[in-house]
Short mmCIF file of C-alpha atoms in Angstrom, two decimals:
data_model
loop_
_atom_site.label_atom_id
_atom_site.label_comp_id
_atom_site.label_asym_id
_atom_site.label_seq_id
_atom_site.Cartn_x
_atom_site.Cartn_y
_atom_site.Cartn_z
CA UNK A 731 -68.82 -106.78 63.33
CA UNK A 732 -69.96 -105.06 60.48
CA UNK A 733 -71.99 -107.30 58.34
CA UNK A 734 -72.31 -104.45 55.48
CA UNK A 735 -68.45 -104.57 54.52
CA UNK A 736 -68.56 -108.41 55.11
CA UNK A 737 -71.35 -108.38 53.07
CA UNK A 738 -70.34 -106.44 49.94
CA UNK A 739 -66.76 -108.52 50.00
CA UNK A 740 -68.79 -111.79 49.32
CA UNK A 741 -70.85 -109.89 46.62
CA UNK A 742 -69.44 -112.09 43.57
CA UNK A 743 -70.50 -115.48 44.88
CA UNK A 744 -73.70 -114.25 46.34
CA UNK A 745 -74.57 -113.32 43.02
CA UNK A 746 -73.46 -116.19 41.52
CA UNK A 747 -75.07 -118.41 43.97
CA UNK A 748 -78.39 -116.45 43.34
CA UNK A 749 -78.17 -117.10 39.17
CA UNK A 750 -77.55 -120.48 39.88
CA UNK A 751 -80.85 -121.07 41.69
CA UNK A 752 -82.60 -118.25 39.29
CA UNK A 753 -81.54 -121.18 36.07
CA UNK A 754 -83.44 -123.80 37.67
CA UNK A 755 -87.18 -123.04 36.82
CA UNK A 756 -88.86 -124.35 39.24
CA UNK A 757 -92.92 -123.65 38.68
CA UNK A 758 -95.14 -126.34 39.83
CA UNK A 759 -94.74 -129.75 37.43
CA UNK A 760 -97.58 -131.75 36.99
CA UNK A 761 -96.91 -133.33 33.97
CA UNK A 762 -93.75 -134.78 36.46
CA UNK A 763 -95.56 -135.31 39.58
CA UNK A 764 -94.90 -138.79 40.88
CA UNK A 765 -95.74 -139.97 44.30
CA UNK A 766 -91.94 -139.46 45.10
CA UNK A 767 -91.54 -135.58 42.88
CA UNK A 768 -94.55 -133.98 44.46
CA UNK A 769 -94.80 -131.15 43.40
CA UNK A 770 -92.84 -132.15 39.72
CA UNK A 771 -89.04 -132.27 39.08
CA UNK A 772 -88.19 -128.24 38.94
CA UNK A 773 -88.86 -127.52 42.61
CA UNK A 774 -87.18 -130.88 43.37
CA UNK A 775 -84.30 -129.81 41.53
CA UNK A 776 -84.43 -126.42 43.38
CA UNK A 777 -85.13 -127.88 47.27
CA UNK A 778 -82.27 -130.01 46.30
CA UNK A 779 -79.38 -127.73 45.30
CA UNK A 780 -79.59 -125.80 47.92
CA UNK A 781 -79.87 -129.07 50.34
CA UNK A 782 -76.28 -129.84 48.68
CA UNK A 783 -75.14 -125.82 49.61
CA UNK A 784 -76.22 -126.59 53.35
CA UNK A 785 -74.24 -130.22 52.94
CA UNK A 786 -70.80 -127.85 51.17
CA UNK A 787 -70.84 -125.64 54.84
CA UNK A 788 -70.87 -128.78 56.85
CA UNK A 789 -74.13 -127.69 58.67
CA UNK A 790 -76.78 -130.03 59.47
CA UNK A 791 -79.51 -130.92 56.20
CA UNK A 792 -82.37 -132.49 55.91
CA UNK A 793 -84.52 -133.69 53.28
CA UNK A 794 -88.12 -134.25 54.17
CA UNK A 795 -90.36 -136.63 51.21
CA UNK A 796 -88.99 -134.28 48.66
CA UNK A 797 -91.74 -131.47 49.78
CA UNK A 798 -89.40 -129.61 52.13
CA UNK A 799 -86.15 -129.46 53.87
CA UNK A 800 -83.40 -127.51 56.39
CA UNK A 801 -80.11 -126.88 56.87
CA UNK A 802 -79.24 -125.28 60.17
CA UNK A 803 -76.42 -124.30 62.48
CA UNK A 804 -75.49 -124.12 66.17
CA UNK A 805 -76.93 -126.21 69.34
CA UNK A 806 -79.33 -124.95 72.01
CA UNK A 807 -82.73 -126.26 72.92
CA UNK A 808 -84.32 -123.32 71.30
CA UNK A 809 -84.22 -122.55 67.75
CA UNK A 810 -84.34 -119.23 65.10
CA UNK A 811 -86.58 -120.28 61.61
CA UNK A 812 -86.09 -118.60 58.80
CA UNK A 813 -88.18 -119.65 55.85
CA UNK A 814 -88.05 -119.21 52.70
CA UNK A 815 -88.91 -121.16 49.12
CA UNK A 816 -87.72 -122.12 46.24
CA UNK A 817 -90.83 -122.18 43.86
CA UNK A 818 -91.80 -119.87 41.14
CA UNK A 819 -95.22 -118.97 39.98
CA UNK A 820 -94.83 -119.98 36.31
CA UNK A 821 -93.60 -116.28 34.28
CA UNK A 822 -96.19 -115.33 32.14
CA UNK A 823 -96.03 -113.44 28.95
CA UNK A 824 -94.05 -110.44 27.73
CA UNK A 825 -90.80 -111.04 29.66
CA UNK A 826 -87.51 -108.51 27.54
CA UNK A 827 -85.64 -110.72 29.36
CA UNK A 828 -85.63 -114.71 29.56
CA UNK A 829 -87.72 -115.52 32.50
CA UNK A 830 -84.92 -117.99 33.54
CA UNK A 831 -81.97 -116.84 32.91
CA UNK A 832 -80.69 -114.24 35.56
CA UNK A 833 -79.58 -111.84 33.45
CA UNK A 834 -78.00 -108.70 35.24
CA UNK A 835 -77.86 -105.45 33.91
CA UNK A 836 -78.09 -101.97 34.86
CA UNK A 837 -77.50 -103.80 38.43
CA UNK A 838 -80.52 -105.45 38.62
CA UNK A 839 -80.57 -109.14 39.12
CA UNK A 840 -84.09 -110.31 35.65
CA UNK A 841 -85.44 -113.78 36.77
CA UNK A 842 -89.35 -115.67 38.15
CA UNK A 843 -88.23 -115.59 41.56
CA UNK A 844 -84.97 -113.10 41.48
CA UNK A 845 -87.86 -111.02 44.42
CA UNK A 846 -90.11 -113.55 45.06
CA UNK A 847 -88.18 -115.78 47.22
CA UNK A 848 -85.00 -116.57 45.06
CA UNK A 849 -83.51 -114.39 46.14
CA UNK A 850 -84.68 -112.78 49.53
CA UNK A 851 -83.35 -116.87 50.36
CA UNK A 852 -80.34 -116.34 49.20
CA UNK A 853 -79.86 -113.52 50.74
CA UNK A 854 -80.71 -115.44 54.07
CA UNK A 855 -78.35 -117.73 52.90
CA UNK A 856 -75.55 -115.38 52.90
CA UNK A 857 -76.13 -114.09 56.56
CA UNK A 858 -76.23 -117.69 57.78
CA UNK A 859 -72.49 -118.48 56.44
CA UNK A 860 -71.17 -115.28 57.11
CA UNK A 861 -72.49 -115.48 61.03
CA UNK A 862 -71.45 -119.32 60.83
CA UNK A 863 -67.85 -117.96 59.55
CA UNK A 864 -67.13 -115.13 62.24
CA UNK A 865 -67.98 -118.02 64.92
CA UNK A 866 -69.92 -115.49 67.46
CA UNK A 867 -71.51 -117.59 69.54
CA UNK A 868 -75.19 -118.12 69.85
CA UNK A 869 -77.62 -119.65 72.44
CA UNK A 870 -80.74 -120.55 69.99
CA UNK A 871 -79.61 -122.71 66.86
CA UNK A 872 -80.77 -120.97 63.54
CA UNK A 873 -82.39 -123.57 61.12
CA UNK A 874 -82.93 -122.42 57.13
CA UNK A 875 -86.63 -124.16 56.66
CA UNK A 876 -87.37 -124.13 52.89
CA UNK A 877 -90.80 -124.53 50.81
CA UNK A 878 -91.01 -125.94 47.55
CA UNK A 879 -94.91 -125.70 47.45
CA UNK A 880 -95.34 -122.07 48.81
CA UNK A 881 -97.11 -120.65 45.69
CA UNK A 882 -99.45 -123.62 45.03
CA UNK A 883 -100.80 -124.50 48.67
CA UNK A 884 -98.13 -125.05 51.36
CA UNK A 885 -97.99 -128.18 50.89
CA UNK A 886 -94.90 -128.70 51.49
CA UNK A 887 -94.83 -125.86 54.65
CA UNK A 888 -98.05 -128.00 56.04
CA UNK A 889 -95.72 -131.60 55.77
CA UNK A 890 -93.05 -130.36 57.84
CA UNK A 891 -95.08 -128.95 60.36
CA UNK A 892 -96.31 -132.03 60.91
CA UNK A 893 -93.35 -133.71 61.44
CA UNK A 894 -91.02 -131.58 62.35
CA UNK A 895 -90.18 -128.53 64.57
CA UNK A 896 -91.41 -125.32 65.62
CA UNK A 897 -89.16 -122.26 66.02
CA UNK A 898 -89.39 -120.78 69.09
CA UNK A 899 -89.57 -117.66 67.21
CA UNK A 900 -88.12 -116.52 63.09
CA UNK A 901 -89.54 -114.68 60.00
CA UNK A 902 -89.20 -115.04 56.42
CA UNK A 903 -87.32 -112.65 54.28
CA UNK A 904 -91.13 -113.03 51.50
CA UNK A 905 -92.33 -109.42 51.83
CA UNK A 906 -91.33 -105.81 52.84
CA UNK A 907 -88.83 -104.11 55.12
CA UNK A 908 -89.38 -102.52 57.68
CA UNK A 909 -91.55 -105.31 59.66
CA UNK A 910 -94.72 -107.24 58.58
CA UNK A 911 -96.51 -108.31 62.05
CA UNK A 912 -99.63 -108.53 59.99
CA UNK A 913 -101.10 -111.07 57.06
CA UNK A 914 -104.16 -110.96 55.73
CA UNK A 915 -106.86 -113.99 55.38
CA UNK A 916 -106.32 -115.83 52.45
CA UNK A 917 -109.39 -118.09 51.26
CA UNK A 918 -110.19 -119.66 47.56
CA UNK A 919 -113.25 -118.44 46.19
CA UNK A 920 -114.83 -121.43 43.89
CA UNK A 921 -117.81 -120.02 42.15
CA UNK A 922 -119.80 -122.35 39.78
CA UNK A 923 -122.49 -121.71 37.10
CA UNK A 924 -125.67 -123.42 38.14
CA UNK A 925 -127.02 -125.74 34.70
CA UNK A 926 -124.85 -126.98 31.89
CA UNK A 927 -126.12 -125.98 28.32
CA UNK A 928 -125.68 -127.97 24.64
CA UNK A 929 -125.82 -125.03 22.22
CA UNK A 930 -123.88 -122.53 22.65
CA UNK A 931 -122.62 -119.19 21.00
CA UNK A 932 -119.83 -119.28 23.41
CA UNK A 933 -117.63 -122.69 22.63
CA UNK A 934 -115.10 -121.62 24.91
CA UNK A 935 -113.37 -119.51 28.29
CA UNK A 936 -110.07 -119.15 29.30
CA UNK A 937 -107.99 -117.27 31.08
CA UNK A 938 -105.15 -117.49 34.11
CA UNK A 939 -103.53 -120.32 35.91
CA UNK A 940 -103.25 -119.58 39.23
CA UNK A 941 -105.64 -117.76 41.32
CA UNK A 942 -102.68 -115.73 43.47
CA UNK A 943 -101.91 -113.94 39.76
CA UNK A 944 -103.43 -111.44 37.98
CA UNK A 945 -104.40 -113.26 34.50
CA UNK A 946 -102.75 -111.39 31.93
CA UNK A 947 -104.32 -113.57 28.83
CA UNK A 948 -107.44 -114.72 27.89
CA UNK A 949 -108.97 -115.38 24.55
CA UNK A 950 -112.95 -116.62 24.01
CA UNK A 951 -114.34 -119.31 20.72
CA UNK A 952 -117.49 -118.06 19.60
CA UNK A 953 -119.47 -119.71 16.79
CA UNK A 954 -122.38 -117.55 14.66
CA UNK A 955 -120.78 -114.64 15.26
CA UNK A 956 -122.02 -112.06 12.73
CA UNK A 957 -119.45 -109.83 10.33
CA UNK A 958 -120.28 -106.73 13.08
CA UNK A 959 -118.58 -108.33 15.47
CA UNK A 960 -115.13 -108.10 14.93
CA UNK A 961 -115.42 -104.30 13.86
CA UNK A 962 -117.50 -104.03 17.54
CA UNK A 963 -114.01 -105.79 19.33
CA UNK A 964 -111.63 -103.54 17.85
CA UNK A 965 -113.68 -100.44 18.37
CA UNK A 966 -113.95 -101.96 21.84
CA UNK A 967 -109.72 -102.60 21.85
CA UNK A 968 -109.69 -99.42 21.74
CA UNK A 969 -111.08 -97.52 24.06
CA UNK A 970 -109.71 -99.50 26.69
CA UNK A 971 -106.48 -99.03 25.04
CA UNK A 972 -106.02 -102.87 25.08
CA UNK A 973 -104.51 -104.77 23.16
CA UNK A 974 -106.18 -108.15 21.52
CA UNK A 975 -106.68 -110.42 18.66
CA UNK A 976 -109.70 -111.77 16.24
CA UNK A 977 -109.25 -115.07 14.01
CA UNK A 978 -111.58 -116.40 11.73
CA UNK A 979 -110.70 -120.36 11.74
CA UNK A 980 -113.57 -122.03 9.82
CA UNK A 981 -116.84 -120.78 10.94
CA UNK A 982 -115.91 -119.65 14.37
CA UNK A 983 -113.93 -116.89 15.73
CA UNK A 984 -110.78 -116.88 18.99
CA UNK A 985 -110.67 -113.22 20.07
CA UNK A 986 -108.05 -113.16 22.41
CA UNK A 987 -107.27 -109.96 25.09
CA UNK A 988 -104.06 -109.34 26.60
CA UNK A 989 -103.46 -107.65 30.18
CA UNK A 990 -101.06 -107.07 32.90
CA UNK A 991 -99.51 -109.66 35.60
CA UNK A 992 -99.69 -108.72 39.18
CA UNK A 993 -99.72 -109.96 42.72
CA UNK A 994 -103.37 -111.59 44.22
CA UNK A 995 -102.54 -109.05 47.01
CA UNK A 996 -103.55 -106.46 44.92
CA UNK A 997 -105.36 -106.84 41.83
CA UNK A 998 -105.34 -103.08 41.28
CA UNK A 999 -101.72 -103.49 39.70
CA UNK A 1000 -103.02 -105.55 37.36
CA UNK A 1001 -104.98 -105.78 34.42
CA UNK A 1002 -107.54 -108.18 34.77
CA UNK A 1003 -107.53 -110.14 30.80
CA UNK A 1004 -110.61 -112.00 31.84
CA UNK A 1005 -112.48 -109.36 33.58
CA UNK A 1006 -111.83 -107.34 30.83
CA UNK A 1007 -112.40 -110.20 28.38
CA UNK A 1008 -116.05 -111.09 30.08
CA UNK A 1009 -116.81 -106.57 29.20
CA UNK A 1010 -116.89 -107.25 25.75
CA UNK A 1011 -118.52 -110.40 25.41
CA UNK A 1012 -121.32 -109.53 27.36
CA UNK A 1013 -122.41 -106.63 24.34
CA UNK A 1014 -122.20 -109.26 22.02
CA UNK A 1015 -123.34 -112.87 23.21
CA UNK A 1016 -127.10 -113.42 22.27
CA UNK A 1017 -127.37 -116.61 23.69
CA UNK A 1018 -128.77 -117.44 27.27
CA UNK A 1019 -126.35 -119.50 29.76
CA UNK A 1020 -122.92 -117.95 27.80
CA UNK A 1021 -124.54 -115.05 28.44
CA UNK A 1022 -125.05 -115.65 32.26
CA UNK A 1023 -121.67 -116.17 32.51
CA UNK A 1024 -120.04 -113.21 31.06
CA UNK A 1025 -122.78 -111.20 33.12
CA UNK A 1026 -121.67 -112.96 36.51
CA UNK A 1027 -117.54 -112.26 35.88
CA UNK A 1028 -118.97 -108.58 34.43
CA UNK A 1029 -121.32 -107.43 37.87
CA UNK A 1030 -119.31 -108.82 40.58
CA UNK A 1031 -115.53 -108.39 38.87
CA UNK A 1032 -115.64 -105.20 36.39
CA UNK A 1033 -115.46 -102.05 38.87
CA UNK A 1034 -113.70 -103.11 41.54
CA UNK A 1035 -110.95 -105.75 43.34
CA UNK A 1036 -113.17 -104.57 46.64
CA UNK A 1037 -116.12 -107.54 46.54
CA UNK A 1038 -118.63 -104.61 47.03
CA UNK A 1039 -120.92 -106.53 44.44
CA UNK A 1040 -120.14 -109.23 46.03
CA UNK A 1041 -121.38 -107.91 49.91
CA UNK A 1042 -117.31 -109.38 50.60
CA UNK A 1043 -115.99 -105.69 50.83
CA UNK A 1044 -114.31 -105.35 54.33
CA UNK A 1045 -111.88 -102.89 56.25
CA UNK A 1046 -109.94 -102.80 58.73
CA UNK A 1047 -107.68 -100.72 60.31
CA UNK A 1048 -104.97 -103.45 61.12
CA UNK A 1049 -105.27 -104.66 57.46
CA UNK A 1050 -106.49 -101.85 55.44
CA UNK A 1051 -108.75 -102.82 52.62
CA UNK A 1052 -110.39 -106.90 51.14
CA UNK A 1053 -109.56 -107.72 48.37
CA UNK A 1054 -110.85 -110.05 45.20
CA UNK A 1055 -108.64 -111.42 42.16
CA UNK A 1056 -110.29 -113.96 39.36
CA UNK A 1057 -107.61 -115.66 38.82
CA UNK A 1058 -108.73 -118.90 36.89
CA UNK A 1059 -111.51 -118.21 34.71
CA UNK A 1060 -113.41 -120.98 32.70
CA UNK A 1061 -116.43 -121.41 30.92
CA UNK A 1062 -116.99 -124.55 28.49
CA UNK A 1063 -121.95 -125.06 27.88
CA UNK A 1064 -121.49 -128.51 29.30
CA UNK A 1065 -119.03 -128.07 32.39
CA UNK A 1066 -120.84 -124.00 32.58
CA UNK A 1067 -118.28 -120.92 34.07
CA UNK A 1068 -116.15 -121.49 37.18
CA UNK A 1069 -114.49 -118.73 38.48
CA UNK A 1070 -111.73 -119.23 40.99
CA UNK A 1071 -110.89 -116.00 42.90
CA UNK A 1072 -107.99 -115.36 46.06
CA UNK A 1073 -109.89 -113.34 49.12
CA UNK A 1074 -107.16 -111.54 50.84
CA UNK A 1075 -109.31 -110.80 53.70
CA UNK A 1076 -108.57 -108.09 56.67
CA UNK A 1077 -107.42 -109.19 59.81
CA UNK A 1078 -110.70 -108.56 62.07
CA UNK A 1079 -112.71 -110.06 58.88
CA UNK A 1080 -116.33 -111.39 60.05
CA UNK A 1081 -115.91 -113.62 57.78
CA UNK A 1082 -118.82 -116.32 58.80
CA UNK A 1083 -121.28 -113.76 58.41
CA UNK A 1084 -120.00 -112.29 55.02
CA UNK A 1085 -119.66 -116.22 53.30
CA UNK A 1086 -123.64 -116.13 54.13
CA UNK A 1087 -123.80 -112.97 53.28
CA UNK A 1088 -123.28 -113.80 49.70
CA UNK A 1089 -124.95 -116.35 48.79
CA UNK A 1090 -127.65 -114.89 47.77
CA UNK A 1091 -126.11 -112.49 45.89
CA UNK A 1092 -124.47 -114.90 43.32
CA UNK A 1093 -127.55 -117.44 43.24
CA UNK A 1094 -129.01 -114.90 41.56
CA UNK A 1095 -127.00 -114.58 39.51
CA UNK A 1096 -126.94 -118.12 38.96
CA UNK A 1097 -124.09 -118.83 40.92
CA UNK A 1098 -122.56 -121.56 44.06
CA UNK A 1099 -119.72 -120.69 45.89
CA UNK A 1100 -117.65 -123.17 47.22
CA UNK A 1101 -114.55 -121.72 49.38
CA UNK A 1102 -111.66 -124.46 48.85
CA UNK A 1103 -109.25 -123.16 51.00
CA UNK A 1104 -108.89 -120.71 53.66
CA UNK A 1105 -105.57 -119.52 56.12
CA UNK A 1106 -107.18 -117.29 58.57
CA UNK A 1107 -105.08 -114.01 59.77
CA UNK A 1108 -102.35 -113.85 61.00
CA UNK A 1109 -100.99 -111.31 63.88
CA UNK A 1110 -98.47 -110.66 66.14
CA UNK A 1111 -98.26 -107.56 68.81
CA UNK A 1112 -95.73 -105.29 68.64
CA UNK A 1113 -94.51 -106.28 72.60
CA UNK A 1114 -93.14 -109.33 72.07
CA UNK A 1115 -89.00 -109.67 71.96
CA UNK A 1116 -90.06 -111.48 67.44
CA UNK A 1117 -90.85 -107.13 66.83
CA UNK A 1118 -88.23 -106.14 69.73
CA UNK A 1119 -85.10 -107.33 68.44
CA UNK A 1120 -85.81 -107.00 64.61
CA UNK A 1121 -86.80 -104.16 64.97
CA UNK A 1122 -83.62 -102.68 66.62
CA UNK A 1123 -82.28 -104.49 63.84
CA UNK A 1124 -83.97 -102.59 61.45
CA UNK A 1125 -83.39 -99.07 62.48
CA UNK A 1126 -78.92 -100.00 63.72
CA UNK A 1127 -78.50 -100.62 59.35
CA UNK A 1128 -81.23 -97.95 58.02
CA UNK A 1129 -81.42 -95.23 59.94
CA UNK A 1130 -84.97 -95.68 59.77
CA UNK A 1131 -87.36 -96.31 62.22
CA UNK A 1132 -89.24 -99.44 61.90
CA UNK A 1133 -92.67 -99.03 61.58
CA UNK A 1134 -94.92 -102.54 61.71
CA UNK A 1135 -96.88 -102.77 59.01
CA UNK A 1136 -99.56 -105.09 57.08
CA UNK A 1137 -99.81 -107.25 54.24
CA UNK A 1138 -102.36 -109.01 51.82
CA UNK A 1139 -99.94 -111.57 50.53
CA UNK A 1140 -99.36 -114.79 52.72
CA UNK A 1141 -95.54 -116.00 53.31
CA UNK A 1142 -94.68 -118.49 55.25
CA UNK A 1143 -94.47 -116.49 58.09
CA UNK A 1144 -98.16 -116.66 59.38
CA UNK A 1145 -97.30 -121.13 59.41
CA UNK A 1146 -95.25 -119.78 62.68
CA UNK A 1147 -96.79 -119.58 66.00
CA UNK A 1148 -94.89 -116.15 66.73
CA UNK A 1149 -93.70 -115.06 63.22
CA UNK A 1150 -93.10 -112.24 61.00
CA UNK A 1151 -92.47 -111.70 57.08
CA UNK A 1152 -89.33 -109.39 56.94
CA UNK A 1153 -88.00 -107.49 53.82
CA UNK A 1154 -86.44 -107.88 51.08
CA UNK A 1155 -87.81 -104.86 49.28
CA UNK A 1156 -87.15 -101.88 50.92
CA UNK A 1157 -89.34 -99.11 52.07
CA UNK A 1158 -90.55 -96.94 48.41
CA UNK A 1159 -89.53 -100.21 46.08
CA UNK A 1160 -91.56 -101.14 43.54
CA UNK A 1161 -93.06 -104.46 44.37
CA UNK A 1162 -92.89 -106.51 40.57
CA UNK A 1163 -93.24 -110.64 42.36
CA UNK A 1164 -95.32 -112.21 39.85
CA UNK A 1165 -94.80 -109.96 37.37
CA UNK A 1166 -93.07 -109.71 33.67
CA UNK A 1167 -88.85 -109.05 34.30
CA UNK A 1168 -88.86 -109.59 37.53
CA UNK A 1169 -85.69 -108.08 39.30
CA UNK A 1170 -83.56 -107.75 42.24
CA UNK A 1171 -81.66 -105.22 43.08
CA UNK A 1172 -78.22 -105.85 43.21
CA UNK A 1173 -77.31 -103.04 46.20
CA UNK A 1174 -80.65 -103.66 48.42
CA UNK A 1175 -79.90 -107.67 48.38
CA UNK A 1176 -76.75 -107.50 49.28
CA UNK A 1177 -77.82 -105.18 52.06
CA UNK A 1178 -80.73 -107.03 53.00
CA UNK A 1179 -77.80 -109.86 53.52
CA UNK A 1180 -76.34 -107.53 55.73
CA UNK A 1181 -79.88 -107.31 57.97
CA UNK A 1182 -80.63 -110.88 58.04
CA UNK A 1183 -77.24 -111.80 59.45
CA UNK A 1184 -76.76 -109.37 62.11
CA UNK A 1185 -80.97 -110.47 62.95
CA UNK A 1186 -79.00 -114.08 62.87
CA UNK A 1187 -77.72 -113.25 65.95
CA UNK A 1188 -79.69 -110.91 67.53
CA UNK A 1189 -82.56 -113.29 67.89
CA UNK A 1190 -79.79 -116.76 68.60
CA UNK A 1191 -78.93 -114.58 71.81
CA UNK A 1192 -80.73 -114.40 74.46
#
């Protein structure tokens, strides 16, 4: 079967449907969250839109508590799972294209979710339709499991696996080709400043929306700022090659810095606005509590993202460096400072030992640590049927060797007993997930659909 040819013939169908999905703003919306709408209106709208596509194809569909759903085709005791998600991170700033416009330009479709994960989801959906329409006999059922809370805690798939069937094997089209068989552990570390204060020079500090994004904007409000503060700030911006703003508002000043957003799995790709603003504040603050906050941010995160200053650093051959992203940072004198960090730790990381070692370090800096979330590393051996079959699929569709990879990102594959991340970024493509002007290359979207169709047949045939 020439899946590439079929995917090319159905390209307009693929793009039209992807545009419709991208145009749904499916960011977690706490303002519209209820018991019936657990993640807000947008994520539920996107989930129901996908399930409607399944119904239109006369496939079996199920909505589980408006958190997660699935579309299934075929018969058999065993099942191939394709785990996708339709929620997205906030758009952030500095877009040239409308974040939810789904504009097509220069062979690319732009929009939040275009590559993470709405584009790959629609490539896998076209693949399912192509396999169904081909009449190829399958020995295993094929189920697309669609989450709506991947970016904010996996509560969707937690609900699915607590209430429904574990696939025999499967993949998540939410990362890179060829095959990702190792995913780092992901922990959310919350560093809290000890003690409070009533009278500080720093009135407030805020930066970031999610721990899995490098914050691209940070703002601080100060009182009792000497006249020289603005001149020092402008010199800081020029030296650091940053853009910022200094505004006088009565007896207060509002200082902001722009950074560059990126995915938390590699913070070095971005510019952390929170850390940059803390660096400046650390040179001008004079009151003790506020200066302690700024000093902690600078000491822990200013010079590198590998956790050396906190003794959390670790590297292994399977998955590389452990990384730390200070994603949400806040301060008021009454509440103290809080730094919420996404730590992506290596597969063989000595977790308990490292967490114990960090506590005396931060205690000396006036902070305490709480681990609010922890998802352990995921690894699938290369000898497994899943790896062997997907390797054959990738190699015959690309002519390239199917190298096994490790990532710092967390995909739904880690929720499967036997699952990997499989595409859809091809080798050499830039990873622009969670960044401004996120896009998917249309040629590669079509190519991925063909690969996924081949993968479905291979995995669903014993």
